Protein backbone atom coordinates (compact mmCIF):
# COMPACT_ATOMS: atom_id res chain seq x y z
CA UNK A 1 0.00 0.00 0.00
CA UNK A 2 1.48 3.33 -1.05
CA UNK A 3 2.26 5.71 1.78
CA UNK A 4 1.71 3.10 4.52
CA UNK A 5 5.16 3.77 6.03
CA UNK A 6 5.81 0.04 6.28
CA UNK A 7 9.06 -0.35 8.21
CA UNK A 8 8.64 2.87 10.20
CA UNK A 9 9.38 0.80 13.31
CA UNK A 10 11.13 -2.57 13.69
CA UNK A 11 11.95 -4.95 16.50
CA UNK A 12 12.89 -8.56 16.98
CA UNK A 13 10.56 -10.53 19.24
CA UNK A 14 11.75 -13.58 21.21
CA UNK A 15 10.36 -16.88 19.95
CA UNK A 16 6.58 -16.85 19.68
CA UNK A 17 5.92 -19.86 17.43
CA UNK A 18 7.83 -22.35 19.61
CA UNK A 19 10.61 -23.27 17.18
CA UNK A 20 13.32 -21.53 19.22
CA UNK A 21 13.87 -18.81 16.59
CA UNK A 22 13.07 -15.12 17.12
CA UNK A 23 10.44 -13.33 15.07
CA UNK A 24 10.40 -9.92 13.36
CA UNK A 25 7.78 -7.23 14.05
CA UNK A 26 7.28 -4.36 11.59
CA UNK A 27 5.17 -1.25 12.01
CA UNK A 28 3.34 0.57 9.21
CA UNK A 29 2.31 3.79 10.94
CA UNK A 30 0.23 5.28 8.11
CA UNK A 31 -1.51 2.11 6.95
CA UNK A 32 -5.08 2.74 5.76
CA UNK A 33 -7.74 0.26 6.79
CA UNK A 34 -11.11 -0.09 5.10
CA UNK A 35 -12.70 2.22 7.64
CA UNK A 36 -9.85 4.44 8.91
CA UNK A 37 -7.18 6.58 7.22
CA UNK A 38 -3.63 6.25 8.60
CA UNK A 39 -4.90 4.02 11.39
CA UNK A 40 -1.63 2.10 11.23
CA UNK A 41 -0.78 -1.57 11.49
CA UNK A 42 1.72 -3.97 13.05
CA UNK A 43 2.89 -7.20 11.43
CA UNK A 44 4.74 -10.20 12.87
CA UNK A 45 6.84 -12.50 10.68
CA UNK A 46 8.03 -15.81 12.11
CA UNK A 47 11.74 -16.50 11.88
CA UNK A 48 13.29 -19.65 10.46
CA UNK A 49 15.99 -20.89 8.11
CA UNK A 50 13.95 -18.98 5.54
CA UNK A 51 11.97 -16.23 7.33
CA UNK A 52 8.31 -15.93 6.42
CA UNK A 53 7.46 -13.26 3.86
CA UNK A 54 3.74 -13.33 4.60
CA UNK A 55 2.75 -11.92 7.97
CA UNK A 56 1.83 -14.57 10.54
CA UNK A 57 0.08 -12.03 12.78
CA UNK A 58 -1.45 -8.66 11.92
CA UNK A 59 -3.24 -6.07 14.03
CA UNK A 60 -4.62 -2.78 12.69
CA UNK A 61 -5.23 0.56 14.32
CA UNK A 62 -8.88 1.21 15.05
CA UNK A 63 -9.20 4.96 14.45
CA UNK A 64 -8.12 7.38 11.75
CA UNK A 65 -4.67 8.94 12.14
CA UNK A 66 -3.87 6.95 15.30
CA UNK A 67 -0.65 5.75 13.61
CA UNK A 68 -0.66 2.41 15.41
CA UNK A 69 2.77 0.85 14.79
CA UNK A 70 4.61 4.17 15.06
CA UNK A 71 6.82 2.55 17.73
CA UNK A 72 7.51 -1.06 18.67
CA UNK A 73 9.33 -2.92 21.44
CA UNK A 74 9.55 -6.55 22.39
CA UNK A 75 8.28 -6.92 25.94
CA UNK A 76 9.02 -10.55 26.77
CA UNK A 77 8.59 -11.62 30.40
CA UNK A 78 6.26 -8.79 31.45
CA UNK A 79 4.34 -11.40 33.46
CA UNK A 80 7.48 -13.11 34.70
CA UNK A 81 6.64 -16.29 32.77
CA UNK A 82 9.39 -15.90 30.17
CA UNK A 83 6.89 -15.64 27.32
CA UNK A 84 7.08 -13.22 24.40
CA UNK A 85 5.06 -10.03 24.19
CA UNK A 86 4.96 -7.01 21.88
CA UNK A 87 4.38 -3.34 22.76
CA UNK A 88 2.92 -1.16 19.99
CA UNK A 89 2.70 2.62 20.22
CA UNK A 90 -0.06 4.73 18.64
CA UNK A 91 0.92 8.29 19.63
CA UNK A 92 -1.86 9.97 17.66
CA UNK A 93 -4.63 7.79 19.05
CA UNK A 94 -7.38 10.27 19.90
CA UNK A 95 -9.48 8.00 22.10
CA UNK A 96 -10.39 10.20 25.05
CA UNK A 97 -8.62 13.25 23.65
CA UNK A 98 -6.94 14.49 20.44
CA UNK A 99 -3.52 12.80 20.00
CA UNK A 100 -3.60 11.63 23.59
CA UNK A 101 -1.78 8.48 22.52
CA UNK A 102 -1.78 4.86 23.60
CA UNK A 103 0.39 1.76 23.92
CA UNK A 104 -0.99 -1.73 23.31
CA UNK A 105 0.58 -4.85 24.81
CA UNK A 106 0.03 -8.16 23.05
CA UNK A 107 0.94 -11.28 25.02
CA UNK A 108 1.74 -14.75 23.74
CA UNK A 109 -1.29 -16.94 23.23
CA UNK A 110 -0.69 -20.50 22.08
CA UNK A 111 1.85 -20.42 19.25
CA UNK A 112 1.19 -16.79 18.32
CA UNK A 113 0.43 -13.43 19.88
CA UNK A 114 -3.03 -12.56 21.06
CA UNK A 115 -4.89 -9.97 19.03
CA UNK A 116 -6.61 -8.56 22.13
CA UNK A 117 -4.29 -6.10 23.85
CA UNK A 118 -3.80 -4.70 27.29
CA UNK A 119 -3.73 -0.91 26.86
CA UNK A 120 -2.10 2.09 28.45
CA UNK A 121 -3.27 5.63 27.72
CA UNK A 122 -1.72 9.09 27.72
CA UNK A 123 -2.80 11.57 30.35
CA UNK A 124 -3.79 14.58 28.27
CA UNK A 125 -4.78 15.60 24.77
CA UNK A 126 -1.73 16.27 22.63
CA UNK A 127 0.72 14.26 24.77
CA UNK A 128 1.47 11.74 21.97
CA UNK A 129 1.98 9.01 24.55
CA UNK A 130 3.58 6.01 22.83
CA UNK A 131 5.75 8.13 20.54
CA UNK A 132 8.57 5.90 21.79
CA UNK A 133 8.56 2.60 23.67
CA UNK A 134 11.24 0.33 25.11
CA UNK A 135 11.13 -2.86 27.15
CA UNK A 136 12.84 -6.23 27.53
CA UNK A 137 14.62 -5.51 30.84
CA UNK A 138 13.78 -5.69 34.54
CA UNK A 139 14.44 -2.37 36.30
CA UNK A 140 13.45 -3.16 39.88
CA UNK A 141 14.83 -6.70 40.10
CA UNK A 142 11.51 -8.47 40.74
CA UNK A 143 11.91 -10.81 37.76
CA UNK A 144 9.33 -9.09 35.53
CA UNK A 145 10.21 -7.01 32.49
CA UNK A 146 9.26 -3.32 32.73
CA UNK A 147 8.03 -0.90 30.05
CA UNK A 148 9.37 2.60 29.30
CA UNK A 149 7.13 4.97 27.31
CA UNK A 150 7.77 8.45 25.94
CA UNK A 151 5.20 11.25 25.57
CA UNK A 152 7.32 14.09 24.12
CA UNK A 153 4.51 16.63 23.79
CA UNK A 154 3.30 16.33 27.37
CA UNK A 155 2.79 19.73 29.00
CA UNK A 156 2.84 20.42 32.73
CA UNK A 157 3.78 24.01 33.45
CA UNK A 158 5.91 24.14 30.30
CA UNK A 159 4.43 23.51 26.86
CA UNK A 160 5.72 20.34 25.20
CA UNK A 161 8.34 19.74 27.87
CA UNK A 162 7.73 16.02 27.44
CA UNK A 163 7.56 13.14 29.85
CA UNK A 164 8.78 9.55 30.11
CA UNK A 165 7.01 6.85 32.15
CA UNK A 166 8.16 3.55 33.60
CA UNK A 167 5.50 0.87 34.10
CA UNK A 168 6.24 -2.25 36.14
CA UNK A 169 5.52 -5.75 34.94
CA UNK A 170 3.49 -8.03 37.24
CA UNK A 171 2.25 -11.63 37.15
CA UNK A 172 -1.11 -10.41 35.83
CA UNK A 173 0.30 -7.96 33.26
CA UNK A 174 1.50 -4.39 33.21
CA UNK A 175 0.77 -2.11 36.15
CA UNK A 176 -1.17 0.77 34.58
CA UNK A 177 0.13 3.25 37.17
CA UNK A 178 3.61 4.53 36.35
CA UNK A 179 6.18 3.82 39.07
CA UNK A 180 8.56 6.53 37.81
CA UNK A 181 8.27 9.57 35.57
CA UNK A 182 10.66 12.25 34.39
CA UNK A 183 10.05 15.65 32.81
CA UNK A 184 12.46 18.27 31.49
CA UNK A 185 10.76 21.33 33.05
CA UNK A 186 11.74 23.21 29.90
CA UNK A 187 9.33 24.31 27.18
CA UNK A 188 9.62 22.41 23.89
CA UNK A 189 12.38 20.08 25.12
CA UNK A 190 10.30 17.05 24.03
CA UNK A 191 11.62 14.69 26.69
CA UNK A 192 10.64 11.14 25.77
CA UNK A 193 11.12 11.68 22.03
CA UNK A 194 13.28 8.57 22.26
CA UNK A 195 13.72 6.00 25.02
CA UNK A 196 15.85 2.91 25.62
CA UNK A 197 16.18 0.41 28.43
CA UNK A 198 19.21 -1.79 29.08
CA UNK A 199 21.68 -2.92 31.72
CA UNK A 200 24.79 -0.87 31.01
CA UNK A 201 26.58 -1.46 34.31
CA UNK A 202 25.89 -5.17 34.56
CA UNK A 203 24.17 -5.07 37.95
CA UNK A 204 21.19 -7.09 36.72
CA UNK A 205 18.80 -4.13 36.89
CA UNK A 206 17.78 -2.10 33.87
CA UNK A 207 19.03 1.44 33.28
CA UNK A 208 16.88 4.04 31.50
CA UNK A 209 17.89 6.32 28.64
CA UNK A 210 15.59 9.20 27.65
CA UNK A 211 16.16 11.61 24.75
CA UNK A 212 15.21 15.31 24.78
CA UNK A 213 16.28 16.52 21.32
CA UNK A 214 15.09 20.11 21.78
CA UNK A 215 16.49 20.63 25.27
CA UNK A 216 18.50 23.84 25.58
CA UNK A 217 21.71 23.48 27.56
CA UNK A 218 21.68 27.21 28.37
CA UNK A 219 18.55 26.77 30.48
CA UNK A 220 18.73 26.56 34.27
CA UNK A 221 15.90 24.01 34.30
CA UNK A 222 16.59 20.64 35.89
CA UNK A 223 15.24 17.15 35.39
CA UNK A 224 15.00 14.25 37.84
CA UNK A 225 18.25 12.96 39.32
CA UNK A 226 20.54 11.79 36.53
CA UNK A 227 23.42 9.31 36.56
CA UNK A 228 24.79 10.72 33.30
CA UNK A 229 23.80 13.11 30.53
CA UNK A 230 25.19 14.32 27.20
CA UNK A 231 24.35 17.32 25.05
CA UNK A 232 24.74 18.33 21.43
CA UNK A 233 27.82 20.31 20.49
CA UNK A 234 26.15 23.04 18.45
CA UNK A 235 22.79 24.81 18.36
CA UNK A 236 19.95 22.77 16.84
CA UNK A 237 21.92 19.48 16.72
CA UNK A 238 18.83 17.74 18.15
CA UNK A 239 20.97 15.38 20.17
CA UNK A 240 18.81 12.62 21.64
CA UNK A 241 16.49 12.17 18.68
CA UNK A 242 17.38 8.49 18.91
CA UNK A 243 19.00 6.52 21.74
CA UNK A 244 20.10 2.93 22.33
CA UNK A 245 22.18 0.79 24.65
CA UNK A 246 25.07 -1.43 23.59
CA UNK A 247 25.62 -4.21 26.11
CA UNK A 248 29.12 -5.36 25.15
CA UNK A 249 30.02 -7.14 28.41
CA UNK A 250 33.70 -6.74 27.62
CA UNK A 251 33.46 -8.25 24.13
CA UNK A 252 36.79 -7.69 22.35
CA UNK A 253 37.87 -5.68 25.35
CA UNK A 254 35.16 -3.06 24.86
CA UNK A 255 32.93 -1.77 27.64
CA UNK A 256 29.19 -1.36 27.37
CA UNK A 257 28.02 1.96 25.98
CA UNK A 258 25.08 4.10 24.98
CA UNK A 259 24.65 5.61 21.56
CA UNK A 260 22.88 8.90 20.84
CA UNK A 261 21.73 10.23 17.48
CA UNK A 262 22.01 13.90 16.47
CA UNK A 263 20.42 14.00 13.01
CA UNK A 264 20.95 17.73 12.52
CA UNK A 265 24.48 17.89 13.91
CA UNK A 266 26.53 20.91 12.85
CA UNK A 267 30.25 21.29 12.40
CA UNK A 268 32.09 24.01 14.32
CA UNK A 269 31.71 26.34 11.35
CA UNK A 270 27.92 25.94 11.53
CA UNK A 271 27.55 23.75 8.45
CA UNK A 272 25.41 20.62 8.56
CA UNK A 273 27.33 17.36 8.87
CA UNK A 274 24.59 15.07 7.64
CA UNK A 275 24.01 13.86 11.18
CA UNK A 276 26.05 11.99 13.76
CA UNK A 277 25.70 8.99 16.06
CA UNK A 278 27.95 9.28 19.10
CA UNK A 279 28.93 6.34 21.29
CA UNK A 280 29.48 7.08 24.98
CA UNK A 281 31.30 4.23 26.69
CA UNK A 282 30.36 3.18 30.18
CA UNK A 283 33.34 3.47 32.53
CA UNK A 284 33.40 1.31 35.66
CA UNK A 285 34.20 2.98 38.97
CA UNK A 286 37.23 1.62 40.82
CA UNK A 287 37.69 1.99 44.58
CA UNK A 288 39.86 0.70 47.44
CA UNK A 289 38.84 -0.78 50.77
CA UNK A 290 41.05 -2.09 53.54
CA UNK A 291 40.27 -5.72 54.31
CA UNK A 292 42.99 -6.08 56.93
CA UNK A 293 44.60 -2.84 58.12
CA UNK A 294 47.33 -4.49 60.20
CA UNK A 295 50.63 -5.93 58.94
CA UNK A 296 53.15 -7.45 61.37
CA UNK A 297 56.84 -8.16 60.86
CA UNK A 298 57.07 -10.94 63.45
CA UNK A 299 55.26 -13.23 63.52
CA UNK A 300 54.63 -12.53 59.83
CA UNK A 301 51.17 -11.20 58.99
CA UNK A 302 50.15 -9.35 55.82
CA UNK A 303 47.77 -6.45 55.46
CA UNK A 304 45.18 -6.63 52.67
CA UNK A 305 43.79 -3.99 50.30
CA UNK A 306 40.82 -4.82 48.08
CA UNK A 307 40.38 -3.07 44.73
CA UNK A 308 36.78 -3.26 43.52
CA UNK A 309 35.18 -2.35 40.19
CA UNK A 310 31.56 -1.69 39.32
CA UNK A 311 29.85 -2.87 36.18
CA UNK A 312 30.37 -5.82 33.93
CA UNK A 313 33.18 -8.31 34.47
CA UNK A 314 33.51 -9.84 31.00
CA UNK A 315 37.14 -8.76 30.52
CA UNK A 316 40.27 -7.95 32.50
CA UNK A 317 40.56 -4.45 33.94
CA UNK A 318 44.03 -3.00 34.43
CA UNK A 319 44.12 -0.58 37.39
CA UNK A 320 46.95 1.90 37.87
CA UNK A 321 48.30 2.77 41.31
CA UNK A 322 50.95 4.62 43.27
CA UNK A 323 51.97 4.27 46.91
CA UNK A 324 53.03 6.44 49.82
CA UNK A 325 53.21 6.52 53.60
CA UNK A 326 56.05 6.45 56.14
CA UNK A 327 57.12 2.87 55.37
CA UNK A 328 59.68 2.25 52.60
CA UNK A 329 58.53 0.03 49.73
CA UNK A 330 61.44 -2.36 49.15
CA UNK A 331 62.08 -6.07 49.89
CA UNK A 332 65.17 -5.09 51.88
CA UNK A 333 63.45 -2.38 53.92
CA UNK A 334 59.82 -2.37 55.10
CA UNK A 335 57.36 -4.06 52.71
CA UNK A 336 56.24 -5.00 49.20
CA UNK A 337 52.95 -5.44 47.36
CA UNK A 338 51.92 -8.90 46.18
CA UNK A 339 49.20 -9.68 43.66
CA UNK A 340 48.18 -13.32 43.88
CA UNK A 341 51.62 -14.26 45.17
CA UNK A 342 53.45 -12.20 42.51
CA UNK A 343 55.81 -9.44 43.65
CA UNK A 344 54.68 -6.02 42.38
CA UNK A 345 56.42 -2.69 42.01
CA UNK A 346 55.83 0.22 44.38
CA UNK A 347 53.80 1.89 41.60
CA UNK A 348 52.41 0.45 38.41
CA UNK A 349 49.29 -1.58 37.67
CA UNK A 350 47.22 -4.45 39.01
CA UNK A 351 44.79 -6.53 36.94
CA UNK A 352 41.28 -7.43 38.08
CA UNK A 353 40.68 -10.63 36.09
CA UNK A 354 37.70 -11.35 33.87
CA UNK A 355 34.84 -12.82 35.83
CA UNK A 356 35.76 -11.03 39.05
CA UNK A 357 34.62 -7.71 40.49
CA UNK A 358 37.57 -7.31 42.87
CA UNK A 359 41.23 -8.08 43.50
CA UNK A 360 43.00 -8.42 46.84
CA UNK A 361 46.49 -6.94 47.20
CA UNK A 362 48.80 -8.15 49.94
CA UNK A 363 51.06 -5.82 51.92
CA UNK A 364 53.84 -8.19 52.96
CA UNK A 365 56.16 -6.67 55.62
CA UNK A 366 59.89 -7.36 55.79
CA UNK A 367 61.16 -8.59 59.14
CA UNK A 368 64.29 -6.46 59.59
CA UNK A 369 64.46 -6.99 63.38
CA UNK A 370 64.92 -3.24 63.83
CA UNK A 371 62.61 -1.51 66.27
CA UNK A 372 60.84 1.13 64.17
CA UNK A 373 57.48 1.53 65.80
CA UNK A 374 54.38 1.69 63.58
CA UNK A 375 54.69 2.75 59.93
CA UNK A 376 52.03 3.43 57.31
CA UNK A 377 51.49 2.07 53.81
CA UNK A 378 49.13 4.07 51.60
CA UNK A 379 47.84 2.59 48.33
CA UNK A 380 46.49 5.23 45.92
CA UNK A 381 44.51 4.70 42.73
CA UNK A 382 45.88 6.44 39.62
CA UNK A 383 43.85 7.58 36.62
CA UNK A 384 43.19 5.70 33.40
CA UNK A 385 40.98 6.08 30.33
CA UNK A 386 39.48 2.64 31.12
CA UNK A 387 37.75 3.57 34.38
CA UNK A 388 36.80 6.39 36.69
CA UNK A 389 38.16 6.64 40.20
CA UNK A 390 35.52 6.10 42.85
CA UNK A 391 35.60 6.47 46.61
CA UNK A 392 37.52 5.58 48.64
CA UNK A 393 40.40 6.18 46.24
CA UNK A 394 43.11 5.26 48.73
CA UNK A 395 43.61 3.14 51.81
CA UNK A 396 46.10 2.75 54.66
CA UNK A 397 47.68 -0.31 56.27
CA UNK A 398 49.83 0.03 59.42
CA UNK A 399 52.97 -2.08 59.84
CA UNK A 400 53.98 -3.12 63.38
CA UNK A 401 57.21 -4.74 64.54
CA UNK A 402 55.27 -7.13 66.72
CA UNK A 403 51.56 -7.63 67.35
CA UNK A 404 50.05 -4.45 68.78
CA UNK A 405 48.77 -4.66 72.34
PDB file of C-alpha atoms in Angstrom, residues 20 43 116 222 365 405:
ATOM      1  CA  UNK A  20      13.324 -21.534  19.218  1.00  0.00           C
ATOM      2  CA  UNK A  43       2.890  -7.203  11.433  1.00  0.00           C
ATOM      3  CA  UNK A 116      -6.613  -8.564  22.125  1.00  0.00           C
ATOM      4  CA  UNK A 222      16.588  20.643  35.885  1.00  0.00           C
ATOM      5  CA  UNK A 365      56.156  -6.671  55.623  1.00  0.00           C
ATOM      6  CA  UNK A 405      48.769  -4.656  72.343  1.00  0.00           C
TER       7      UNK A 405
END
